[in-house]
């Protein structure tokens, strides 16, 4: 009988709830947010895009000539797609989570 008294508390803890603390940045996080924004701009800027295009072209050429393993080449190409598509991936996950 004692197990049934903890059941409502357990269900309350395990039920999904809205996270209210995620609405704003916490105090003192300004420099961290600025550094991450700089890193995002560097990783997704024009130079990074040009380097990624050359890397994908080089890896693709090496895959076609048999100088590189296909699995490694595909990993490099998929990694570039994930890097540049991260914002779209996250927004898709957030919209799917909001529907449920």
Tab-separated table of C-alpha atoms in Angstrom:
chain	number	residue	atom	x	y	z
A	1	UNK	CA	0.000	0.000	0.000
A	2	UNK	CA	2.898	2.401	0.572
A	3	UNK	CA	3.873	2.211	-3.106
A	4	UNK	CA	0.572	3.770	-4.132
A	5	UNK	CA	1.205	6.895	-2.039
A	6	UNK	CA	4.283	7.756	-4.112
A	7	UNK	CA	2.541	7.187	-7.429
A	8	UNK	CA	1.074	10.727	-7.815
A	9	UNK	CA	4.436	12.311	-6.941
A	10	UNK	CA	6.223	10.040	-9.396
A	11	UNK	CA	3.755	10.845	-12.162
A	12	UNK	CA	4.157	14.557	-11.481
A	13	UNK	CA	7.926	14.321	-11.769
A	14	UNK	CA	7.832	12.270	-14.952
A	15	UNK	CA	5.173	14.271	-16.779
A	16	UNK	CA	6.445	16.749	-19.375
A	17	UNK	CA	6.190	20.362	-18.351
A	18	UNK	CA	7.082	23.689	-19.875
A	19	UNK	CA	10.588	24.917	-19.089
A	20	UNK	CA	10.018	28.490	-17.967
A	21	UNK	CA	13.661	29.383	-17.370
A	22	UNK	CA	14.612	29.159	-21.039
A	23	UNK	CA	12.980	32.410	-22.086
A	24	UNK	CA	15.971	34.707	-21.571
A	25	UNK	CA	19.717	34.487	-21.274
A	26	UNK	CA	20.989	34.167	-17.718
A	27	UNK	CA	22.907	37.021	-16.099
A	28	UNK	CA	26.556	37.212	-17.067
A	29	UNK	CA	26.180	35.193	-20.255
A	30	UNK	CA	26.698	38.173	-22.580
A	31	UNK	CA	30.372	37.473	-23.362
A	32	UNK	CA	29.674	33.763	-23.854
A	33	UNK	CA	26.781	34.468	-26.223
A	34	UNK	CA	28.936	36.978	-28.131
A	35	UNK	CA	31.773	34.458	-28.445
A	36	UNK	CA	29.411	31.765	-29.716
A	37	UNK	CA	27.890	34.206	-32.202
A	38	UNK	CA	31.397	35.031	-33.458
A	39	UNK	CA	32.181	31.332	-33.787
A	40	UNK	CA	28.953	30.745	-35.694
A	41	UNK	CA	29.734	33.627	-38.028
A	42	UNK	CA	33.224	32.252	-38.618
A	43	UNK	CA	32.021	28.699	-39.246
A	44	UNK	CA	29.229	29.775	-41.564
A	45	UNK	CA	30.871	32.778	-43.265
A	46	UNK	CA	32.039	33.226	-46.829
A	47	UNK	CA	35.533	31.865	-46.235
A	48	UNK	CA	34.207	28.741	-44.529
A	49	UNK	CA	31.724	28.204	-47.348
A	50	UNK	CA	34.482	28.442	-49.946
A	51	UNK	CA	36.704	26.047	-47.984
A	52	UNK	CA	33.827	23.572	-47.585
A	53	UNK	CA	33.080	23.679	-51.317
A	54	UNK	CA	36.723	22.984	-52.123
A	55	UNK	CA	36.855	20.189	-49.539
A	56	UNK	CA	33.755	18.493	-50.917
A	57	UNK	CA	35.094	18.836	-54.467
A	58	UNK	CA	38.472	17.416	-53.455
A	59	UNK	CA	36.980	14.530	-51.493
A	60	UNK	CA	34.567	13.769	-54.324
A	61	UNK	CA	37.400	13.706	-56.849
A	62	UNK	CA	39.475	11.438	-54.590
A	63	UNK	CA	36.474	9.125	-54.147
A	64	UNK	CA	35.986	8.909	-57.917
A	65	UNK	CA	39.649	8.102	-58.561
A	66	UNK	CA	39.788	5.474	-55.813
A	67	UNK	CA	42.283	7.271	-53.585
A	68	UNK	CA	40.027	7.541	-50.556
A	69	UNK	CA	37.621	5.204	-48.806
A	70	UNK	CA	34.013	5.867	-49.802
A	71	UNK	CA	32.833	5.725	-46.185
A	72	UNK	CA	35.316	8.403	-45.078
A	73	UNK	CA	34.452	10.576	-48.065
A	74	UNK	CA	30.744	10.301	-47.377
A	75	UNK	CA	31.405	11.202	-43.730
A	76	UNK	CA	33.161	14.415	-44.764
A	77	UNK	CA	30.367	15.391	-47.132
A	78	UNK	CA	27.589	14.595	-44.620
A	79	UNK	CA	29.501	16.562	-41.969
A	80	UNK	CA	29.515	19.641	-44.203
A	81	UNK	CA	25.788	19.306	-44.819
A	82	UNK	CA	25.136	19.019	-41.084
A	83	UNK	CA	27.362	22.023	-40.315
A	84	UNK	CA	25.647	24.303	-42.803
A	85	UNK	CA	22.155	22.884	-42.221
A	86	UNK	CA	22.277	22.980	-38.417
A	87	UNK	CA	19.892	25.937	-38.142
A	88	UNK	CA	17.305	24.213	-40.340
A	89	UNK	CA	17.713	20.938	-38.457
A	90	UNK	CA	17.203	22.617	-35.083
A	91	UNK	CA	14.170	24.601	-36.260
A	92	UNK	CA	12.626	21.402	-37.634
A	93	UNK	CA	13.168	19.598	-34.342
A	94	UNK	CA	11.722	22.527	-32.392
A	95	UNK	CA	8.626	22.705	-34.609
A	96	UNK	CA	8.103	18.962	-34.288
A	97	UNK	CA	8.404	19.205	-30.504
A	98	UNK	CA	5.969	22.125	-30.348
A	99	UNK	CA	3.257	20.192	-32.200
A	100	UNK	CA	3.257	17.351	-29.671
